[in-house]
Each structure stands twice: as structure tokens, then as C-alpha cells.
Coordinates of C-alpha atoms in Angstrom, one line a residue:
M1 CA 14.9 -21.6 -84.6
K2 CA 17.7 -20.9 -82.3
T3 CA 17.1 -17.5 -81.7
I4 CA 13.2 -18.5 -80.5
K5 CA 15.1 -20.9 -78.2
N6 CA 17.3 -18.4 -76.3
I7 CA 14.0 -15.8 -76.2
T8 CA 11.8 -18.3 -74.8
T9 CA 14.4 -19.5 -72.1
L10 CA 15.3 -15.7 -71.1
F11 CA 11.4 -15.1 -70.6
L12 CA 11.0 -17.9 -68.4
L13 CA 14.1 -17.3 -66.3
I14 CA 12.6 -13.6 -65.8
V15 CA 9.1 -15.3 -64.9
V16 CA 11.2 -17.2 -62.8
G17 CA 12.6 -14.3 -61.2
L18 CA 10.0 -12.3 -60.8
N19 CA 7.8 -15.2 -58.8
S20 CA 11.0 -15.7 -56.3
G21 CA 10.9 -11.7 -55.7
C22 CA 7.5 -12.0 -55.1
K23 CA 7.8 -14.1 -52.4
K24 CA 7.8 -12.8 -48.9
D25 CA 10.4 -13.7 -46.2
P26 CA 8.8 -15.1 -43.6
V27 CA 10.9 -13.5 -40.7
M28 CA 11.4 -10.4 -42.9
Y29 CA 7.5 -10.0 -42.6
G30 CA 7.5 -11.7 -39.4
K31 CA 4.9 -10.0 -36.4
G32 CA 5.9 -12.2 -33.6
I33 CA 7.1 -11.3 -29.8
E34 CA 8.9 -14.4 -28.6
S35 CA 9.5 -13.5 -25.3
F36 CA 8.3 -11.0 -22.8
K37 CA 9.3 -10.3 -19.3
F38 CA 9.5 -7.4 -16.2
I39 CA 12.8 -6.9 -14.3
V40 CA 12.1 -5.4 -11.3
K41 CA 14.3 -4.4 -8.8
G42 CA 13.2 -5.2 -4.9
A43 CA 14.0 -3.4 -1.6
S44 CA 17.5 -4.6 -1.4
N45 CA 18.2 -3.6 -5.0
T46 CA 18.2 -7.1 -6.3
E47 CA 16.7 -7.6 -9.7
T48 CA 14.0 -10.4 -10.1
E49 CA 12.8 -11.8 -13.6
Y50 CA 9.0 -12.3 -13.9
P51 CA 8.5 -13.7 -17.6
G52 CA 5.2 -13.7 -19.5
V53 CA 3.7 -16.6 -20.5
I54 CA 2.7 -15.9 -24.4
S55 CA -0.7 -17.8 -25.3
G56 CA -1.4 -17.0 -28.9
D57 CA -2.1 -13.3 -28.8
E58 CA -2.5 -12.8 -25.2
I59 CA 0.5 -12.2 -22.3
I60 CA -0.1 -13.0 -18.9
V61 CA 2.7 -11.9 -16.7
A62 CA 2.2 -13.1 -13.0
L63 CA 3.4 -10.8 -10.4
P64 CA 3.8 -10.5 -6.3
T65 CA 1.8 -8.4 -4.7
E66 CA 3.4 -5.7 -3.7
I67 CA 4.9 -5.0 -7.0
D68 CA 3.7 -1.3 -8.4
V69 CA 1.9 -2.1 -12.1
T70 CA 1.6 1.3 -12.4
N71 CA 5.4 2.1 -13.8
L72 CA 7.1 -0.8 -15.3
K73 CA 9.1 -1.3 -17.9
A74 CA 8.6 -4.5 -20.3
S75 CA 11.7 -6.1 -22.0
F76 CA 10.9 -8.2 -24.8
T77 CA 12.3 -9.7 -28.0
I78 CA 10.4 -9.9 -31.6
D79 CA 11.5 -12.3 -34.4
N80 CA 11.8 -9.5 -36.6
P81 CA 14.4 -6.7 -35.6
R82 CA 13.1 -4.5 -38.6
T83 CA 9.3 -4.1 -37.2
I84 CA 8.2 -1.5 -34.8
V85 CA 6.4 -2.6 -31.8
Q86 CA 3.9 0.4 -30.6
V87 CA 1.4 1.2 -27.5
D88 CA -1.3 3.3 -29.1
A89 CA 1.1 5.6 -31.3
K90 CA 3.8 5.3 -29.1
V91 CA 7.0 3.4 -30.1
Q92 CA 8.0 0.8 -27.7
E93 CA 11.7 0.3 -26.5
S94 CA 12.6 -2.9 -25.0
G95 CA 13.3 -2.5 -21.1
I96 CA 13.0 1.5 -21.5
S97 CA 9.2 2.6 -22.0
E98 CA 7.0 2.7 -19.0
Q99 CA 3.4 1.9 -19.1
D100 CA 0.7 1.6 -16.3
F101 CA -0.4 -1.9 -16.5
S102 CA -3.2 -1.7 -13.9
Q103 CA -5.7 -2.7 -16.9
P104 CA -4.5 -4.9 -19.8
I105 CA -2.5 -2.9 -22.6
S106 CA -2.8 -3.9 -26.1
Y107 CA 1.2 -4.1 -28.0
K108 CA 1.0 -3.6 -31.7
V109 CA 3.9 -5.2 -34.1
K110 CA 3.9 -3.4 -37.6
A111 CA 5.9 -5.4 -40.3
E112 CA 7.6 -3.5 -43.0
D113 CA 4.6 -4.2 -45.0
K114 CA 2.6 -2.5 -42.7
S115 CA 0.8 -5.2 -41.7
T116 CA 0.1 -5.7 -38.1
R117 CA -0.2 -7.7 -34.9
S118 CA -1.8 -7.0 -31.6
Y119 CA -1.0 -8.8 -28.2
S120 CA -2.9 -8.0 -25.2
V121 CA -0.7 -7.8 -22.1
R122 CA -2.0 -8.8 -19.0
I123 CA -0.9 -8.8 -15.2
E124 CA -2.0 -11.3 -12.6
K125 CA -1.8 -11.6 -9.3
K126 CA -3.2 -14.4 -7.2
I127 CA -3.3 -12.3 -4.0
A128 CA -4.0 -9.2 -4.5
L129 CA -6.0 -6.0 -3.0
Q130 CA -7.8 -5.8 -6.7
S131 CA -9.6 -2.2 -6.1
F132 CA -10.1 0.3 -3.3
G133 CA -12.1 3.9 -3.1
F134 CA -14.9 6.0 -1.6
F135 CA -18.2 6.0 -3.1
K136 CA -21.5 7.9 -2.4
A137 CA -23.9 5.5 -2.2
D138 CA -21.4 3.7 1.0
N139 CA -21.3 7.3 2.5
P140 CA -24.5 9.4 2.4
G141 CA -24.6 12.9 3.6
V142 CA -20.9 12.7 3.2
L143 CA -20.0 12.4 -0.4
E144 CA -21.3 13.8 -3.5
E145 CA -19.7 11.8 -5.8
D146 CA -17.0 8.6 -6.2
Y147 CA -13.3 8.4 -5.5
Q148 CA -11.4 5.4 -7.1
A149 CA -8.0 4.8 -6.1
V150 CA -5.1 3.8 -7.8
I151 CA -3.2 1.1 -6.1
R152 CA 0.6 1.4 -6.6
G153 CA 2.0 -1.8 -5.0
L154 CA 1.8 -1.4 -1.1
T155 CA 0.5 2.6 -1.7
I156 CA -3.2 3.1 -2.0
D157 CA -3.1 6.6 -3.8
I158 CA -6.4 8.4 -4.1
S159 CA -7.4 12.1 -4.6
V160 CA -10.1 13.9 -2.7
H161 CA -11.9 17.5 -2.5
E162 CA -10.9 19.0 0.5
T163 CA -14.5 19.8 1.4
I164 CA -15.2 16.5 2.5
D165 CA -15.3 14.9 6.1
L166 CA -12.4 12.8 6.0
T167 CA -13.1 11.6 9.7
K168 CA -15.9 9.1 8.9
L169 CA -15.3 7.9 5.3
V170 CA -16.5 4.0 4.6
A171 CA -14.1 2.6 1.8
R172 CA -15.2 0.0 -0.9
F173 CA -12.3 -2.6 -1.8
Q174 CA -12.0 -5.9 -3.2
T175 CA -9.2 -8.5 -2.6
T176 CA -8.6 -11.9 -3.9
T177 CA -10.6 -15.1 -2.3
G178 CA -9.5 -15.7 0.9
S179 CA -7.8 -12.5 1.6
T180 CA -8.7 -10.1 4.8
L181 CA -7.9 -6.3 5.8
K182 CA -7.7 -5.4 9.2
V183 CA -6.9 -1.2 10.3
G184 CA -5.1 -2.2 14.0
P185 CA -7.3 -4.9 15.6
I186 CA -10.5 -4.6 13.7
N187 CA -11.7 -6.4 11.0
Q188 CA -12.4 -4.1 7.6
E189 CA -15.6 -4.9 6.1
S190 CA -16.1 -3.3 2.6
K191 CA -18.7 -0.4 2.5
V192 CA -19.3 -0.8 6.0
T193 CA -16.3 -0.1 8.0
S194 CA -15.7 3.5 8.8
N195 CA -12.0 5.1 9.2
N196 CA -10.8 8.9 10.3
F197 CA -8.5 9.5 7.1
G198 CA -7.8 13.0 8.5
N199 CA -4.9 10.4 10.1
P200 CA -2.6 8.0 8.5
V201 CA -4.3 4.7 7.8
V202 CA -2.6 1.2 7.1
Y203 CA -4.2 -1.9 6.0
S204 CA -2.9 -5.2 7.5
F205 CA -3.7 -7.3 4.4
T206 CA -3.6 -11.4 5.0
D207 CA -3.5 -14.1 2.8
A208 CA -2.9 -17.9 4.1
G209 CA -0.5 -17.5 0.5
L210 CA 1.6 -14.9 1.9
P211 CA 5.0 -15.8 4.6
A212 CA 3.7 -12.5 6.7
P213 CA 1.0 -10.0 6.5
L214 CA 1.2 -6.6 4.0
N215 CA 1.0 -3.3 4.8
F216 CA -1.1 -1.3 2.4
N217 CA -0.3 2.7 3.5
V218 CA -3.6 5.1 2.5
Q219 CA -2.0 8.0 0.5
L220 CA -4.3 11.2 0.6
S221 CA -4.2 13.9 -2.2
F222 CA -6.4 16.8 -2.6
I223 CA -7.9 17.9 -6.2
G224 CA -7.8 21.1 -7.3
P225 CA -5.2 23.9 -6.2
K226 CA -1.3 22.8 -4.9
W227 CA 1.0 24.8 -3.7
W228 CA 3.8 25.4 -5.4
I229 CA 7.4 26.9 -4.9
I230 CA 8.0 30.3 -7.1
G231 CA 11.4 30.3 -8.4
E232 CA 14.5 29.3 -6.2
K233 CA 14.0 27.2 -3.5
S234 CA 16.1 29.8 -1.2
I235 CA 16.0 33.1 -2.2
V236 CA 18.1 34.8 0.2
P237 CA 22.0 33.4 0.9
F238 CA 21.3 33.6 4.9
K239 CA 19.2 32.7 7.7
T240 CA 16.2 34.7 8.3
N241 CA 13.5 35.3 10.6
G242 CA 10.8 38.0 11.0
I243 CA 8.6 37.1 7.3
K244 CA 6.3 39.6 6.6
L245 CA 4.6 39.3 2.7
A246 CA 2.8 41.8 0.7
I247 CA 1.5 41.4 -3.0
H248 CA 1.7 44.2 -5.6
P249 CA -1.8 45.6 -6.0
F250 CA -1.0 45.8 -10.0
S251 CA 1.4 43.0 -10.9
K252 CA 0.3 40.8 -8.2
M253 CA 3.7 39.7 -7.6
P254 CA 5.2 38.5 -4.2
Y255 CA 7.3 41.4 -1.9
V256 CA 9.0 39.7 1.2
T257 CA 10.5 41.3 4.0
Y258 CA 12.7 39.7 7.0
Y259 CA 15.3 40.3 9.1
K260 CA 18.8 38.8 9.3
G261 CA 19.9 36.2 12.1
P262 CA 19.3 35.8 14.5
S263 CA 22.3 33.2 13.8
D264 CA 24.0 32.3 11.2
D265 CA 25.0 28.7 9.4
A266 CA 27.4 27.8 12.0
G267 CA 25.3 28.9 15.0
V268 CA 27.1 31.8 15.7
T269 CA 25.0 35.1 16.9
V270 CA 24.9 37.4 14.0
P271 CA 26.4 41.2 15.3
D272 CA 23.7 43.6 15.6
S273 CA 25.4 45.7 13.2
L274 CA 24.7 43.1 10.5
R275 CA 21.1 42.2 11.7
R276 CA 19.2 44.2 9.2
V277 CA 15.9 44.0 7.5
G278 CA 15.8 43.8 4.0
V279 CA 13.2 43.0 1.2
I280 CA 13.1 41.3 -2.0
S281 CA 10.5 40.8 -4.6
Y282 CA 9.6 38.7 -7.9
N283 CA 10.2 39.9 -11.1
G284 CA 7.8 36.6 -12.9
T285 CA 11.3 35.0 -13.8
G286 CA 13.5 35.7 -10.4
W287 CA 14.0 37.3 -7.1
E288 CA 15.6 40.6 -6.6
N289 CA 16.6 42.9 -3.6
L290 CA 14.9 46.1 -3.4
G291 CA 17.8 48.3 -1.9
K292 CA 20.8 47.0 -1.0
V293 CA 22.1 43.2 -0.4
T294 CA 23.3 43.9 2.9
G295 CA 20.0 45.4 4.4
I296 CA 18.1 48.6 4.4
S297 CA 17.9 49.6 8.3
P298 CA 21.4 51.2 9.5
G299 CA 21.9 48.8 12.0
K300 CA 19.9 46.0 13.9
A301 CA 16.4 46.2 13.3
D302 CA 13.0 43.3 13.7
E303 CA 9.4 43.1 13.4
P304 CA 9.6 44.4 9.7
V305 CA 5.9 44.7 7.8
I306 CA 5.6 45.7 3.9
D307 CA 2.5 46.9 2.2
F308 CA 1.5 49.0 -0.7
G309 CA 0.2 52.4 -1.3
E310 CA -2.5 53.2 -3.6
E311 CA -0.2 53.7 -6.4
G312 CA 1.6 50.8 -6.0
T313 CA 4.4 51.8 -4.2
P314 CA 6.4 49.8 -1.4
Y315 CA 6.2 50.8 2.0
L316 CA 8.4 49.2 4.8
G317 CA 7.6 49.9 8.4
Y318 CA 9.9 47.9 11.5
K319 CA 11.3 48.6 14.8
D320 CA 14.8 50.4 14.6
Y321 CA 17.5 49.6 17.5
F322 CA 19.5 52.2 16.4
N323 CA 21.3 53.6 19.4
S324 CA 18.9 51.1 21.6
D325 CA 16.0 53.2 20.8
E326 CA 13.8 50.2 19.4
R327 CA 11.4 53.1 17.8
A328 CA 9.2 52.7 15.0
T329 CA 10.7 53.9 11.4
V330 CA 8.8 53.9 8.1
K331 CA 10.3 54.3 5.0
K332 CA 8.9 53.9 0.8
Y333 CA 10.6 52.7 -2.3
V334 CA 11.2 55.6 -4.9
N335 CA 13.5 55.9 -7.9
D336 CA 15.3 52.6 -6.8
T337 CA 15.8 54.4 -3.4
W338 CA 14.2 53.6 0.1
I339 CA 13.5 57.3 1.8
N340 CA 12.2 57.9 5.3
V341 CA 8.4 58.7 5.8
G342 CA 8.9 61.4 8.4
T343 CA 11.8 61.2 10.4
E344 CA 13.4 58.0 11.4
R345 CA 12.8 56.3 14.5
F346 CA 9.7 59.0 14.8
T347 CA 8.0 57.3 18.0
P348 CA 8.5 59.3 21.5
M349 CA 8.6 55.8 22.9
K350 CA 10.3 52.5 22.9
A351 CA 8.0 49.8 20.4
D352 CA 6.8 46.6 21.2
K353 CA 4.3 44.4 19.6
Y354 CA 5.1 46.8 16.6
S355 CA 2.4 46.7 13.1
F356 CA 2.0 49.0 9.8
A357 CA -0.2 49.3 7.4
I358 CA -1.1 51.7 4.6
G359 CA -4.6 52.1 5.7
E360 CA -7.6 54.0 4.5
N361 CA -6.8 57.4 2.1
N362 CA -3.5 56.2 1.3
Q363 CA -2.3 57.0 5.1
P364 CA 0.7 55.0 7.0
I365 CA -0.1 53.8 10.1
I366 CA 1.6 52.2 13.1
A367 CA 0.3 50.5 16.3
L368 CA 2.7 49.4 19.0
S369 CA 2.7 48.7 22.8
I370 CA 4.6 50.9 24.8
Q371 CA 7.8 49.5 26.2
T372 CA 9.5 51.0 29.5
T373 CA 10.1 54.8 28.5
P374 CA 9.8 57.7 30.9
G375 CA 6.6 59.8 30.3
F376 CA 4.6 56.6 29.5
T377 CA 2.5 53.9 30.9
R378 CA 4.6 50.6 30.0
R379 CA 2.3 48.5 28.1
S380 CA 0.0 51.1 27.2
L381 CA -1.5 51.0 23.4
Y382 CA -0.2 53.9 21.0
V383 CA -1.4 54.6 17.4
S384 CA -0.3 57.0 15.0
N385 CA -0.6 58.2 11.3
Y386 CA 1.2 60.1 8.9
T387 CA -0.9 62.9 7.7
N388 CA 0.6 66.3 6.1
G389 CA 4.2 65.5 7.1
I390 CA 3.7 64.5 10.6
W391 CA 3.0 61.1 12.5
G392 CA 0.2 62.1 15.0
N393 CA -1.2 60.4 17.8
V394 CA -4.4 59.0 16.6
T395 CA -4.5 56.2 19.6
P396 CA -8.4 55.1 20.6
A397 CA -9.6 55.2 24.1
T398 CA -10.2 51.9 25.3
A399 CA -11.8 50.2 28.1
N400 CA -8.8 48.3 28.9
P401 CA -5.9 50.8 27.9
L402 CA -3.1 48.1 28.6
L403 CA -2.5 45.2 25.8
I404 CA -0.5 42.3 25.2
A405 CA -0.3 42.5 21.6
C406 CA -2.1 44.8 18.8
R407 CA -2.5 44.5 14.9
I408 CA -3.3 47.3 12.8
F409 CA -4.4 46.3 8.8
R410 CA -6.7 47.6 6.0
G411 CA -9.7 45.6 5.4
L412 CA -10.5 44.7 1.6
N413 CA -13.1 47.3 1.5
G414 CA -10.7 49.7 2.3
K415 CA -11.3 51.0 5.6
T416 CA -8.4 50.6 8.7
Y417 CA -9.0 48.1 11.3
L418 CA -7.1 47.4 14.6
A419 CA -7.5 44.3 16.4
I420 CA -6.1 44.2 20.3
L421 CA -5.7 41.6 23.1
D422 CA -5.6 43.7 26.0
R423 CA -3.9 42.8 29.5
S424 CA -7.2 40.9 30.6
S425 CA -6.6 38.6 27.9
N426 CA -9.7 39.6 26.0
V427 CA -9.8 40.2 22.2
S428 CA -11.7 43.3 20.6
M429 CA -11.5 45.3 17.4
F430 CA -12.0 48.6 16.1
K431 CA -12.6 50.6 12.9
L432 CA -11.0 54.1 11.7
V433 CA -14.1 56.2 10.7
G434 CA -12.7 59.9 9.8
N435 CA -10.6 60.1 13.3
T436 CA -12.6 58.1 15.2
W437 CA -12.3 54.6 16.4
Q438 CA -15.5 53.0 16.5
P439 CA -15.5 49.3 18.0
V440 CA -16.8 46.5 15.7
G441 CA -19.4 44.8 17.6
P442 CA -18.7 44.0 21.3
V443 CA -15.4 44.6 22.7
G444 CA -13.3 42.5 25.2
F445 CA -14.7 39.0 24.6
R446 CA -13.5 35.7 24.5
A447 CA -13.9 32.6 22.6
S448 CA -17.0 30.5 24.4
D449 CA -15.0 28.4 26.6
G450 CA -13.7 31.5 28.4
L451 CA -10.1 30.7 28.0
P452 CA -7.7 33.7 27.9
G453 CA -6.3 35.1 24.7
Y454 CA -2.2 34.7 24.6
T455 CA 0.6 36.7 23.0
S456 CA -0.8 37.7 19.7
V457 CA -3.6 38.7 17.9
I458 CA -4.7 38.7 13.8
G459 CA -7.4 40.3 11.8
A460 CA -9.1 40.2 8.5
V461 CA -11.9 42.2 6.9
A462 CA -13.8 41.5 3.8
T463 CA -15.0 43.0 0.9
D464 CA -18.7 43.3 2.1
G465 CA -17.1 44.6 5.6
T466 CA -17.4 41.0 7.2
A467 CA -14.5 41.2 10.2
Y468 CA -12.5 38.2 11.4
I469 CA -10.4 38.1 14.4
G470 CA -7.7 35.4 15.3
F471 CA -5.6 34.5 18.3
Q472 CA -4.1 31.9 20.6
T473 CA -5.4 30.1 23.8
V474 CA -3.3 27.7 25.8
S475 CA -4.7 24.5 27.1
S476 CA -2.6 21.9 28.5
S477 CA 0.5 23.5 26.6
Q478 CA -1.3 23.4 23.5
R479 CA -1.4 26.8 21.6
L480 CA -5.2 26.5 20.3
N481 CA -5.8 28.8 17.3
R482 CA -9.2 30.5 17.7
I483 CA -11.0 32.1 14.4
M484 CA -14.1 34.5 15.4
K485 CA -16.6 35.9 13.0
F486 CA -18.8 39.2 13.8
N487 CA -22.4 38.3 12.6
G488 CA -23.8 41.6 12.6
T489 CA -24.5 41.2 16.6
N490 CA -22.0 39.3 18.4
W491 CA -18.7 37.5 17.7
V492 CA -19.2 33.9 17.3
E493 CA -16.4 31.3 16.7
I494 CA -15.6 29.4 13.5
G495 CA -15.6 25.7 14.1
S496 CA -12.1 24.5 15.4
A497 CA -9.2 25.4 13.6
G498 CA -6.5 23.4 14.9
S499 CA -3.7 23.4 17.3
S500 CA -0.1 25.2 17.1
Q501 CA 1.0 22.5 19.6
D502 CA 3.6 24.4 21.3
Q503 CA 4.2 27.1 18.5
D504 CA 3.7 30.6 19.7
E505 CA 2.2 33.2 16.8
K506 CA 2.7 30.9 14.1
Y507 CA -0.8 31.7 12.4
A508 CA -2.3 33.8 9.6
L509 CA -5.1 34.9 8.1
A510 CA -6.2 36.1 4.7
I511 CA -9.4 36.8 2.6
A512 CA -9.9 36.4 -1.1
P513 CA -11.9 39.5 -2.9
D514 CA -14.7 36.8 -3.5
G515 CA -14.6 36.4 0.5
K516 CA -13.3 32.9 0.6
L517 CA -11.5 32.6 4.1
Y518 CA -7.9 31.2 4.3
F519 CA -6.1 30.2 7.7
A520 CA -2.4 29.0 8.1
Y521 CA -0.9 27.7 10.9
A522 CA 2.1 25.9 12.1
N523 CA 3.5 23.7 14.5
T524 CA 6.0 21.2 14.9
T525 CA 5.1 18.7 12.2
G526 CA 4.6 21.4 9.5
L527 CA 2.9 24.3 7.9
Y528 CA -0.9 23.7 7.2
M529 CA -3.5 25.8 5.4
R530 CA -6.9 25.5 5.7
T531 CA -10.1 27.1 4.1
L532 CA -13.5 27.9 5.5
N533 CA -16.0 25.6 4.6
T534 CA -19.3 27.7 4.2
I535 CA -21.8 25.2 4.3
T536 CA -20.8 23.3 7.4
N537 CA -19.2 26.8 8.9
N538 CA -16.2 24.8 9.6
W539 CA -12.8 24.3 8.0
N540 CA -11.8 22.2 5.5
T541 CA -8.9 19.5 5.7
P542 CA -5.4 21.0 6.2
R543 CA -3.2 21.1 3.3
I544 CA 0.2 20.6 4.2
V545 CA 2.8 23.4 2.9
I546 CA 6.0 22.2 4.3
S547 CA 6.9 19.4 6.6
G548 CA 8.8 20.4 9.7
K549 CA 8.9 23.3 12.0
V550 CA 8.9 26.9 10.5
N551 CA 11.2 30.0 12.2
A552 CA 8.0 32.5 10.9
F553 CA 5.8 32.5 7.8
D554 CA 3.3 35.1 6.2
M555 CA 0.4 34.6 4.0
K556 CA -1.4 37.0 1.7
V557 CA -3.7 36.8 -1.0
A558 CA -3.4 38.6 -4.2
S559 CA -6.1 40.7 -5.9
D560 CA -7.0 37.9 -8.7
G561 CA -7.7 35.5 -5.4
I562 CA -4.3 33.4 -5.5
P563 CA -3.0 32.8 -2.1
Y564 CA 0.5 33.3 -1.1
L565 CA 2.7 31.8 1.4
A566 CA 5.9 33.2 2.1
L567 CA 8.1 30.9 4.9
S568 CA 11.5 30.9 6.8
A569 CA 12.2 27.1 7.8
N570 CA 13.7 26.0 10.9
S571 CA 16.0 23.4 9.0
D572 CA 18.4 26.2 7.4
G573 CA 16.4 29.7 7.9
R574 CA 16.0 30.2 4.2
I575 CA 13.3 31.9 2.6
S576 CA 11.0 30.5 0.3
V577 CA 7.3 31.8 -1.4
Y578 CA 4.6 29.5 -2.6
K579 CA 1.4 29.9 -4.7
Y580 CA -1.7 27.8 -4.0
T581 CA -3.0 27.0 -7.7
N582 CA -4.1 24.4 -10.3
T583 CA -0.6 24.5 -12.3
K584 CA 2.7 25.8 -11.6

């Protein structure tokens, strides 16, 4: 009997123990958020706490108008330290994890038994600019699609295509009741008022509940390719100028030539013996010198130009100052060594406005304006190509043999072209056919306003032979960039390319294999690039590459259609190279 009683007692103890073990500790399995807040740093670097109000499964946090809700860090406490807090599948850490609270976010709390509870977190702004965008319905004939902005504090961040006309866009926006917007003195009406978003636009936001108006800045960016720096920001350790760029025909890697100086970092003039030209190339991972780091020329040189032969051999042409000659030299890079093409300083006269290219049939060719040299007419044109080991004179006969500038180049159709700005300030283009220069359309022309060309000329020819010529004119001390196209009969100007302000000769023209035309120019505010809109026959919105002045730059398009820019910034004189692609 005693044994049965003991067994019964033991059984009851086990049952009681099992029952007590199966009970869930309310804390252990809790899934509650006890507190939720944002700690935000203000303009004076002071921190302000904004606590949320928890009501059931909803958390509402009231924030001031000016706070950016797109990258907030939430600080929270939970009733069970062994639970996991997630947004989507990502674990959240209090005070560390960032989220975009433009829309309500679901915070999921998961207990140890895998049960969950979700909280909807919502930001509330009693006074706010709630939405902003450009919509097709409000901009008939201007937009083909809708563009919705992201409002980041007092910044209206909106991305659009570069092809749209920014000068007369109508914005659609919504504010809290009683709030108003102005641009300057003009009251803004949603879906009605237009503004020129090609210039900075600032909306003044007013509400009776605000102590003073708030300024919302529109930050416009473009959808599609962007300019990405290649490798290091400064690829040579000294100040440079005279930047020229070429893209290798097979590797599609950029090569840059330059000359050192004219001054060092301390502002001291670089001695002539050190003002040499150099070449640097990108190998896919970094930049490396072609030839000596100290330079290729024996002494002072400038106006360097780099190009490639059909087999991919780099060629370099420059104006060589040895013994004060200022004559042309051309070299090519073979077996890791720069060797002369013909003799050094081969031109019979001093050179100015020098240019060089590898023309048709893999033929090196130069063009220049003659400096004062006995036996030669000053400022006359001289063109020479390298055939059978000899540099020969192939200067074309022109109506005005005197010139301000010239540019020799090879078109994408493989032909050799010469663009000229003559002493009458008119421009012309010629094509080398066999040993004869043939004019491309009328010669000695100007833009329709009759303004004279100024100091320089550029050119480019597409795969199909479509020819373009560029030059600058001066009006009210402004250098206006002019790009003209030969339409088969006449030279006609393409839209308005933009002003270089007081910056001389800082512009470039390049064509992609598919015929897309790129134009780059610099002024006192920065370096810009534009593409031609073939539908409007005008230039798309300028895309800024860098802000601030540049000493020199050049632009080329690789055979795969990727544009490249090399520049020497005025701020430090160093070289940087950029490419225009969707991803870095």
C-alpha cells in the first residue's frame, strides 16, 4: 500500500512539473515595442528627440517640415531582449539601421517561438510639401512620361531624361491645407505655373504655423549615363596643360598626352628644360606612363596630340622648342620606346596652331600656321604627310592662304579632313582625296548672324560622311560656341551650343559610331557636355562633368560608343579622366 502511494505521489509531481514547464513566460514570448523615436541632428549639430505614439499596432511619429525622412535611424525598445526586429527580411538595430520613411513601414517583431507581431510606423507632418513631380498631362507636347520627385527635407530631388525641354515645365505638387508656394514673387499653382528648371529653382514655402518661410531647392538629375572618374583623381603628380586624349582602337582604353607646367604647385615657373610632353595610359586597373615619367621630349614642348595607327601603335605629335626652333616632331611607341617618325623638328618653318593625326591609309599628317620664319609667309597654312620615309608638302590651295587656326583630323569614315579658320575669320573644311584636297561644301562661311570666327576651329565627321565644324564667335565679351553641319548643300548651324563666357578654345566635338553627336565646353562655372537631339535639331540639356574652371580638356568617343573626357582642373592642375556610362 505504501509503495502504491509513493508511485501515485511521484506521478502527480511529474504531471505538475510538466504542466508548469509547458507554461509560456509572458516576458520570454513577448513581442511588444515599448518605445519608438527618432533622434535627429539639426543644423547647429544639436540632437532633438521625436518620440512616437504607439496605439495598438500603429506607431505615429510627428516631425517638423524640414526633416529628411528618407534616411532616418529609429531608436526603439522591446519588452523581450531575445526577440528579433525586422523590416522585410533585414534585422533592425536600434539607433543604427536606416530606413526610408517616405511611406509607412512595417516593423515585425519575432519571438522565440517564431510567433510575430507587426507594427506600422508612419511619419506625420502637420505642415508639409507632400508631393512634387512633372507629369505628362500637365506638360502636353513637352513630356512623354511622368516624373515623380523624392522630397528629402528641404530638397526636392527629381530625375528626368536629358532630352526634355526644362525651360517651361509645369510642376504638380500637393501641400498641407493652408500652405502656399512661391518662386520669387510669383505664386505657384499646381498643374498651372511653369518655370525654367534649366536654372536653379527655389520654392518659398509659407504656412501660418511656421515662424518663417522655408526654402525648398529643386535638385535636378538625369536618368541614364553619368560621368564616372577612371582610376585616381590625379594621375600625374604635377601641374599640367595642353591635354589631348585618344582611345585605343582595340583595348578601348584611354591614353592622355600633356605638357608639364607652366608653373609648379608653389606658383614658380617650370624651367624650359622640364616643360616636357608626356603620355599616360590606363591598363584596366591603373595608370602607367608610356616612356619616361619625366617626359618624352628632350626639353620644352607643347601642343601635343596623340593618335593611333591602324595596328594600334600610339603616335605622338608636338611642337618642339629645342634650340628655340618651335618645329614639329612626330614619334611612335614601338617596343616600349618612343622613336622618331622621320627626323625630329622636321618642318622647314616654325609652327603655330599645330595639329596632328593618323589619316587615311595609316598616314601620319600634320597641319600648322607658319610663325615668322625667313622665306615663308607668316600665318600661312602648311600641311605635311609622311610617305615612303619622307615628310612631304601637301598644303591645299585655298582662297585665303592666311589663317588664324587649323585642325587636321581623321573622320569615322577613315578619310582625312582639314578644318580652317582663315584671316578673314571665315571657316572652311577640306577632304583629302588621293593627293588632292576637295572642299566640303561652300568655303569661307560664317554662322547666319555674320559674327567672325575667333582663335580656333574644330571638326568631326561621322561614319556616313556627315561633316560638322565648330568655332567660337565673340559677342559682348562672351565666347559663343557655334556648331555647323553640312547638309549636302550648305553649312547650317545646329541650335545654340552654349557660351564659354570668357574662356578661349575650351570646347570639343566627338561622334559615336552610331552617329550620336557629343559637344563639350568649359566656362567659368564648370565643364559641360551636351548631346544633339535629332528630333528638335537642338542640343539637349548640358550635363556637368566638374564644377569650376579647367585649364584644358579633350573629349573622344571609343569604338564601342562610350565617350571619355580628360581634363586638367584649374584648382590643382592635375589630370583626371572620366567616362560616360550607366554604371561605374
